[in-house]
CSV table of C-alpha atoms in Angstrom, one decimal:
chain,number,residue,atom,x,y,z
P,220,MET,CA,-21.1,-58.0,-25.7
P,221,ASN,CA,-18.6,-58.8,-23.0
P,222,LYS,CA,-19.7,-61.5,-20.6
P,223,LEU,CA,-20.5,-60.3,-17.2
P,224,ILE,CA,-18.9,-62.4,-14.6
P,225,ARG,CA,-20.3,-62.4,-11.0
P,226,THR,CA,-18.2,-63.9,-8.3
P,227,PRO,CA,-19.4,-65.5,-5.1
P,228,VAL,CA,-18.5,-63.3,-2.1
P,229,PHE,CA,-18.7,-64.7,1.4
P,230,GLY,CA,-19.0,-62.6,4.5
P,231,ARG,CA,-19.5,-62.9,8.2
P,232,ILE,CA,-22.7,-61.1,7.9
P,233,LEU,CA,-24.7,-61.0,11.1
P,234,GLY,CA,-23.4,-64.3,12.3
P,235,LEU,CA,-23.4,-66.3,9.0
P,236,GLY,CA,-19.7,-66.9,9.6
P,237,PHE,CA,-18.1,-67.4,6.2
P,238,GLY,CA,-14.7,-66.6,4.8
P,239,VAL,CA,-13.7,-64.3,1.9
P,240,ASP,CA,-11.5,-64.8,-1.1
P,241,PHE,CA,-11.3,-61.1,-1.9
P,242,GLY,CA,-8.2,-61.2,-4.1
P,243,ARG,CA,-9.8,-63.8,-6.3
P,244,ALA,CA,-13.1,-61.9,-6.4
P,245,PHE,CA,-11.3,-58.8,-7.5
P,246,ARG,CA,-9.2,-60.5,-10.2
P,247,ILE,CA,-12.2,-62.3,-11.7
P,248,ALA,CA,-14.4,-59.2,-11.5
P,249,PHE,CA,-11.9,-56.8,-13.1
P,250,GLY,CA,-9.0,-58.7,-14.8
P,251,THR,CA,-7.4,-55.2,-14.9
P,252,VAL,CA,-7.8,-52.3,-12.5
P,253,LEU,CA,-9.7,-49.2,-13.5
P,254,THR,CA,-7.9,-46.2,-12.3
P,255,ALA,CA,-8.1,-42.5,-12.9
P,256,SER,CA,-6.0,-40.6,-15.4
P,257,SER,CA,-3.8,-38.1,-13.6
P,258,LEU,CA,-4.4,-35.3,-16.0
P,259,ALA,CA,-7.1,-36.0,-18.5
P,260,GLY,CA,-9.9,-37.0,-16.1
P,261,SER,CA,-10.7,-40.1,-18.1
P,262,ALA,CA,-10.4,-43.7,-17.0
P,263,VAL,CA,-7.5,-45.8,-18.0
P,264,PHE,CA,-6.7,-49.5,-17.4
P,265,ALA,CA,-3.7,-50.5,-15.4
P,266,SER,CA,-2.0,-53.9,-15.8
P,267,ASP,CA,-2.8,-57.0,-13.8
P,268,THR,CA,0.3,-56.4,-11.7
P,269,ASN,CA,-1.6,-53.6,-10.0
P,270,LEU,CA,-4.1,-55.9,-8.5
P,271,GLN,CA,-2.5,-55.5,-5.1
P,272,ALA,CA,-5.1,-52.8,-4.9
P,273,ALA,CA,-7.5,-55.5,-3.8
P,274,THR,CA,-5.6,-56.1,-0.6
P,275,SER,CA,-3.5,-53.0,0.0
P,276,TYR,CA,-4.8,-50.0,-1.9
P,277,ASN,CA,-4.7,-47.9,1.2
P,278,ASN,CA,-4.4,-50.3,4.0
P,279,MET,CA,-7.6,-48.5,4.7
P,280,THR,CA,-10.8,-49.8,3.1
P,281,LEU,CA,-10.2,-53.5,3.4
P,282,HIS,CA,-9.7,-53.8,7.2
P,283,ASN,CA,-12.9,-55.7,7.5
P,284,ILE,CA,-13.5,-57.1,4.1
P,285,ASP,CA,-15.3,-60.1,5.4
P,286,LYS,CA,-18.1,-58.0,6.7
P,287,PRO,CA,-19.7,-55.4,4.5
P,288,PRO,CA,-19.9,-52.2,6.5
P,289,ILE,CA,-23.5,-51.4,5.5
P,290,ILE,CA,-26.2,-54.1,5.8
P,291,THR,CA,-29.1,-52.8,3.8
P,292,PRO,CA,-32.8,-53.2,4.8
P,293,ALA,CA,-33.3,-55.7,2.0
P,294,ALA,CA,-30.3,-57.8,3.1
P,295,GLN,CA,-31.6,-57.7,6.7
P,296,ARG,CA,-35.0,-58.9,5.6
P,297,ALA,CA,-33.5,-61.7,3.5
P,298,MET,CA,-31.3,-62.9,6.4
P,299,ALA,CA,-34.2,-62.8,8.9
P,300,LEU,CA,-36.3,-64.9,6.5
P,301,LEU,CA,-33.5,-67.3,6.0
P,302,ASP,CA,-33.0,-67.8,9.8
P,303,LYS,CA,-36.7,-68.5,10.1
P,304,ALA,CA,-36.6,-71.1,7.3
P,305,VAL,CA,-33.5,-72.8,8.6
P,306,GLU,CA,-35.0,-73.2,12.1
P,307,HIS,CA,-38.1,-74.6,10.4
P,308,ILE,CA,-36.1,-77.3,8.7
P,309,ARG,CA,-34.1,-78.0,11.9
P,310,GLN,CA,-37.4,-78.6,13.7
P,311,GLY,CA,-39.3,-80.4,11.0
P,312,GLY,CA,-36.7,-82.2,8.9
P,313,THR,CA,-36.4,-82.4,5.1
P,314,VAL,CA,-40.2,-82.9,4.6
P,315,ALA,CA,-40.8,-79.4,6.0
P,316,VAL,CA,-39.4,-77.8,2.8
P,317,ASP,CA,-42.9,-78.2,1.3
P,318,ASP,CA,-44.1,-75.5,3.7
P,319,PHE,CA,-41.9,-72.9,1.8
P,320,ALA,CA,-44.5,-73.0,-1.0
P,321,LYS,CA,-47.5,-73.2,1.2
P,322,GLN,CA,-47.1,-70.9,4.2
P,323,ALA,CA,-47.1,-67.1,4.1
P,324,GLN,CA,-44.6,-66.9,6.9
P,325,PHE,CA,-41.9,-68.0,4.4
P,326,THR,CA,-42.4,-65.0,2.1
P,327,ASP,CA,-41.8,-61.3,2.7
P,328,ASN,CA,-43.2,-59.2,-0.2
P,329,GLU,CA,-40.8,-60.0,-3.1
P,330,LEU,CA,-38.6,-62.3,-0.9
P,331,TYR,CA,-39.2,-66.0,-0.8
P,332,VAL,CA,-37.4,-69.2,0.4
P,333,TYR,CA,-36.2,-72.0,-1.8
P,334,ALA,CA,-34.4,-75.3,-1.1
P,335,LEU,CA,-32.3,-77.9,-2.9
P,336,ASP,CA,-30.4,-80.9,-1.7
P,337,MET,CA,-26.7,-81.5,-1.8
P,338,ASP,CA,-27.0,-83.5,-5.0
P,339,GLY,CA,-28.6,-80.6,-6.8
P,340,VAL,CA,-32.2,-81.6,-6.8
P,341,PHE,CA,-34.5,-78.6,-6.4
P,342,LEU,CA,-36.9,-79.4,-3.5
P,343,ALA,CA,-39.2,-76.4,-3.0
P,344,SER,CA,-39.7,-72.7,-3.6
P,345,GLY,CA,-42.2,-70.0,-2.6
P,346,GLY,CA,-41.4,-67.9,-5.7
P,347,SER,CA,-40.8,-68.0,-9.4
P,348,SER,CA,-38.2,-70.7,-9.2
P,349,ALA,CA,-41.0,-73.2,-8.2
P,350,VAL,CA,-40.9,-74.3,-11.9
P,351,LEU,CA,-37.6,-76.0,-11.0
P,352,VAL,CA,-39.0,-78.3,-8.3
P,353,GLY,CA,-38.0,-81.9,-9.0
P,354,ASP,CA,-35.2,-80.9,-11.4
P,355,ASN,CA,-31.5,-81.4,-10.9
P,356,VAL,CA,-30.2,-77.8,-11.2
P,357,LYS,CA,-26.5,-78.4,-11.1
P,358,SER,CA,-26.3,-77.6,-14.7
P,359,THR,CA,-28.7,-74.7,-14.5
P,360,ALA,CA,-27.1,-71.3,-15.4
P,361,ASP,CA,-28.1,-67.7,-15.0
P,362,MET,CA,-28.6,-65.5,-18.0
P,363,TYR,CA,-24.8,-65.1,-18.4
P,364,GLY,CA,-24.0,-68.7,-18.1
P,365,LYS,CA,-22.9,-68.8,-14.5
P,366,LEU,CA,-23.5,-72.2,-12.8
P,367,PHE,CA,-24.5,-70.7,-9.5
P,368,PHE,CA,-26.2,-73.7,-8.0
P,369,GLN,CA,-22.9,-75.6,-8.4
P,370,ASP,CA,-21.2,-72.8,-6.5
P,371,MET,CA,-23.8,-73.0,-3.7
P,372,ILE,CA,-23.4,-76.8,-3.3
P,373,ALA,CA,-19.6,-76.5,-3.3
P,374,GLN,CA,-19.6,-73.7,-0.7
P,375,ALA,CA,-22.3,-75.4,1.4
P,376,ARG,CA,-20.2,-78.6,1.4
P,377,VAL,CA,-17.1,-76.8,2.6
P,378,ALA,CA,-18.4,-73.9,4.7
P,379,GLY,CA,-21.9,-74.8,5.6
P,380,GLY,CA,-23.3,-71.8,3.8
P,381,GLY,CA,-22.5,-68.5,2.1
P,382,VAL,CA,-23.5,-65.9,-0.3
P,383,VAL,CA,-23.7,-66.2,-4.1
P,384,GLU,CA,-24.5,-63.7,-6.8
P,385,TYR,CA,-26.1,-64.3,-10.1
P,386,HIS,CA,-28.7,-62.8,-12.5
P,387,TRP,CA,-32.3,-63.9,-12.0
P,388,THR,CA,-35.7,-62.5,-12.9
P,389,ASN,CA,-36.9,-59.8,-10.6
P,390,PRO,CA,-40.5,-60.6,-9.7
P,391,VAL,CA,-41.2,-56.9,-9.2
P,392,ASP,CA,-40.6,-55.9,-12.8
P,393,SER,CA,-39.8,-59.2,-14.6
P,394,SER,CA,-36.3,-58.0,-15.5
P,395,GLY,CA,-33.1,-60.0,-15.3
P,396,GLU,CA,-31.1,-58.3,-12.6
P,397,PRO,CA,-28.2,-59.2,-10.2
P,398,LYS,CA,-29.4,-61.2,-7.3
P,399,ARG,CA,-27.6,-61.8,-4.1
P,400,THR,CA,-28.6,-65.0,-2.2
P,401,PHE,CA,-27.8,-66.0,1.4
P,402,PHE,CA,-27.9,-69.8,2.0
P,403,LYS,CA,-27.2,-72.3,4.8
P,404,ARG,CA,-26.9,-76.0,4.9
P,405,VAL,CA,-29.1,-78.0,7.3
P,406,GLY,CA,-28.2,-81.7,7.0
P,407,ASP,CA,-28.5,-82.5,3.3
P,408,VAL,CA,-30.7,-79.5,2.6
P,409,ILE,CA,-29.5,-76.1,1.4
P,410,VAL,CA,-32.0,-73.4,2.4
P,411,ALA,CA,-31.7,-70.1,0.5
P,412,VAL,CA,-33.2,-66.6,0.3
P,413,GLY,CA,-32.2,-64.0,-2.3
P,414,TYR,CA,-32.8,-60.4,-2.9
P,415,HIS,CA,-32.1,-57.9,-5.7
P,416,PRO,CA,-29.7,-55.3,-4.3
P,417,GLN,CA,-30.6,-51.7,-5.0
P,418,ARG,CA,-27.8,-49.8,-6.8
P,419,ALA,CA,-27.6,-46.0,-7.1
P,420,VAL,CA,-27.2,-44.4,-10.4
P,421,ALA,CA,-25.5,-41.1,-11.5
P,422,TYR,CA,-28.3,-38.7,-11.0
P,423,GLN,CA,-28.9,-40.0,-7.5
P,424,ALA,CA,-25.2,-39.5,-6.6
P,425,LYS,CA,-25.4,-36.0,-8.0
P,426,GLY,CA,-28.5,-35.2,-5.9
P,427,PHE,CA,-26.9,-36.6,-2.8
P,428,LEU,CA,-23.9,-34.4,-3.4
P,429,ASP,CA,-26.1,-31.3,-3.7
P,430,GLU,CA,-27.7,-32.2,-0.4
P,431,ALA,CA,-24.4,-32.8,1.3
P,432,THR,CA,-22.9,-29.6,0.1
P,433,LYS,CA,-25.9,-27.6,1.4
P,434,ALA,CA,-25.6,-29.3,4.8
P,435,LEU,CA,-21.9,-28.5,5.0
P,436,ILE,CA,-22.6,-24.8,4.3
P,437,THR,CA,-25.4,-24.7,6.8
P,438,ASP,CA,-23.6,-26.4,9.7
P,439,GLU,CA,-20.3,-28.0,9.1
P,440,GLN,CA,-19.8,-29.9,12.3
P,441,GLU,CA,-23.4,-31.2,12.4
P,442,ALA,CA,-23.0,-32.3,8.7
P,443,LEU,CA,-19.7,-34.1,9.3
P,444,GLY,CA,-21.2,-35.9,12.2
P,445,ALA,CA,-24.2,-37.0,10.1
P,446,PHE,CA,-22.0,-38.1,7.2
P,447,ASN,CA,-20.2,-40.5,9.6
P,448,ARG,CA,-23.3,-42.2,10.9
P,449,HIS,CA,-24.8,-45.2,9.2
P,450,ASP,CA,-28.2,-44.4,10.6
P,451,SER,CA,-28.4,-40.9,9.1
P,452,HIS,CA,-30.2,-39.9,5.9
P,453,PHE,CA,-26.8,-39.4,4.3
P,454,VAL,CA,-26.2,-43.1,4.1
P,455,LYS,CA,-28.7,-44.9,1.8
P,456,ASN,CA,-27.8,-48.4,0.5
P,457,ASP,CA,-24.6,-47.9,-1.5
P,458,LEU,CA,-24.8,-44.1,-1.5
P,459,TYR,CA,-22.8,-42.2,1.1
P,460,VAL,CA,-20.8,-39.0,1.5
P,461,PHE,CA,-17.1,-38.6,2.0
P,462,VAL,CA,-15.2,-35.4,2.8
P,463,LEU,CA,-11.4,-34.8,2.4
P,464,ASP,CA,-9.2,-32.1,3.9
P,465,LYS,CA,-8.0,-30.4,0.7
P,466,ARG,CA,-4.6,-29.6,2.3
P,467,THR,CA,-3.7,-33.0,3.6
P,468,GLY,CA,-5.9,-35.4,1.6
P,469,GLU,CA,-7.1,-37.0,4.9
P,470,PHE,CA,-10.7,-38.1,5.4
P,471,LEU,CA,-12.8,-35.8,7.5
P,472,ALA,CA,-15.9,-38.0,7.0
P,473,HIS,CA,-16.7,-41.3,5.3
P,474,GLY,CA,-20.2,-42.6,5.5
P,475,ALA,CA,-19.5,-46.2,4.8
P,476,THR,CA,-16.4,-46.7,6.9
P,477,PRO,CA,-16.0,-43.9,9.5
P,478,HIS,CA,-12.7,-45.4,10.8
P,479,LEU,CA,-11.1,-44.0,7.7
P,480,VAL,CA,-11.3,-40.5,9.2
P,481,GLY,CA,-7.8,-39.2,9.7
P,482,LYS,CA,-6.3,-41.5,7.0
P,483,VAL,CA,-5.1,-40.3,3.6
P,484,PHE,CA,-7.3,-41.2,0.6
P,485,SER,CA,-4.9,-43.1,-1.7
P,486,ILE,CA,-5.2,-45.7,-4.4
P,487,GLN,CA,-2.4,-48.2,-4.8
P,488,GLY,CA,-0.3,-46.2,-2.4
P,489,LYS,CA,-0.7,-42.9,-4.3
P,490,PRO,CA,-2.6,-40.1,-2.6
P,491,MET,CA,-5.6,-39.0,-4.7
P,492,ILE,CA,-6.1,-35.4,-3.5
P,493,GLY,CA,-3.6,-33.8,-5.9
P,494,GLN,CA,-5.1,-35.5,-8.9
P,495,MET,CA,-8.7,-34.6,-7.8
P,496,LEU,CA,-7.8,-31.0,-7.2
P,497,LYS,CA,-6.1,-30.8,-10.7
P,498,LEU,CA,-9.3,-32.1,-12.3
P,499,ALA,CA,-11.4,-29.5,-10.5
P,500,GLU,CA,-9.1,-26.5,-10.7
P,501,GLU,CA,-11.1,-24.6,-13.3
P,502,THR,CA,-14.7,-25.2,-12.2
P,503,GLY,CA,-14.3,-26.3,-8.5
P,504,ARG,CA,-15.9,-29.6,-9.3
P,505,GLY,CA,-14.9,-32.9,-11.0
P,506,GLU,CA,-15.5,-36.6,-11.4
P,507,ILE,CA,-13.2,-39.6,-11.3
P,508,THR,CA,-13.4,-43.4,-11.5
P,509,TYR,CA,-11.4,-45.8,-9.3
P,510,PRO,CA,-11.7,-49.2,-7.6
P,511,TRP,CA,-13.3,-49.1,-4.2
P,512,LEU,CA,-15.1,-51.4,-1.7
P,513,ASN,CA,-18.8,-51.4,-2.2
P,514,PRO,CA,-20.1,-51.3,1.4
P,515,THR,CA,-23.3,-53.2,0.6
P,516,SER,CA,-21.7,-56.1,-1.4
P,517,GLY,CA,-18.3,-56.3,0.3
P,518,LYS,CA,-16.7,-56.4,-3.2
P,519,VAL,CA,-14.2,-54.0,-4.8
P,520,GLU,CA,-16.1,-52.4,-7.7
P,521,ASN,CA,-15.6,-49.5,-10.1
P,522,LYS,CA,-16.8,-46.4,-8.4
P,523,HIS,CA,-17.5,-43.2,-10.3
P,524,THR,CA,-17.4,-40.2,-8.0
P,525,PHE,CA,-18.7,-36.6,-8.4
P,526,TYR,CA,-17.1,-34.1,-6.1
P,527,ARG,CA,-16.9,-30.3,-5.3
P,528,ILE,CA,-14.4,-28.1,-3.6
P,529,LEU,CA,-15.8,-26.2,-0.7
P,530,ASP,CA,-13.4,-23.9,1.1
P,531,ASN,CA,-10.6,-26.1,2.4
P,532,LYS,CA,-12.6,-29.3,1.9
P,533,LEU,CA,-13.5,-31.7,-1.0
P,534,VAL,CA,-16.9,-33.3,-0.7
P,535,GLY,CA,-17.8,-36.3,-2.8
P,536,VAL,CA,-20.5,-38.9,-3.6
P,537,GLY,CA,-20.1,-41.7,-6.0
P,538,PHE,CA,-22.0,-44.6,-7.4
P,539,TYR,CA,-20.8,-48.2,-8.2
P,540,GLN,CA,-20.9,-49.0,-11.8
P,541,ARG,CA,-22.6,-52.2,-13.0
P,542,GLN,CA,-20.1,-54.7,-14.4
């Protein structure tokens, strides 16, 4: 089994104020770039020299890579709980960490607060990680061997906080899943709240595409407007709709980053419309895999997209594949 490598991603998310090493994240996450075959419709791997995709693969998607375009409800809840916990430590000092395991205000359904000091000693937790209290967790790894606590300490020392990703037990179903944790340093204490990001799968993307197609047929202008609004039902976590002009390859709608409207969809400087139309010439529909910015994680990930041709438009919905 190939080892799954998760890379810390830092973002200026609702005032957290952290930097991003996006090129490094992309290189570690992929090693090579997954692109689409121009004729066969299957995925092929390009060499490492094509990694400029991470910073220039359209001069489009990475305009604001330090701030994921879509902040999911789960992420908002986690950040709100973190802010509350941080303020509690600022007011009460280090001894106040004990309250994270005692007071209901520091939990929110499956979300909880935990804390460690800058030497790696685990101080408190309101959740399953309470078994670590008193231990030095610098050498503690997730299920894939990632020393994520070391990452947190290093980032807290340099930037005062950040976001780290690792695999941890989900208290909802006791499975080991990717977890994204926001953290801030208060003096010598690191306060953290993590959540398990929801990721769409293939059948959900297909269902979303069916719904989007029906909406376009019913009222094109209303549908395009809805596709471009983050608060519409056509944007749900990492699922969103995009629409291309079949003749020009320009975006008519993009649910994650509406500022792409009017720009040509291209990967590594190559317009994608011709390739996508080629794959769909017999049935009017197709599917393709390419690297693209996940609007909920702020990371470039492999995206598998299902699409249909509708009059002079191409409408698509994709899902981000687990690494």
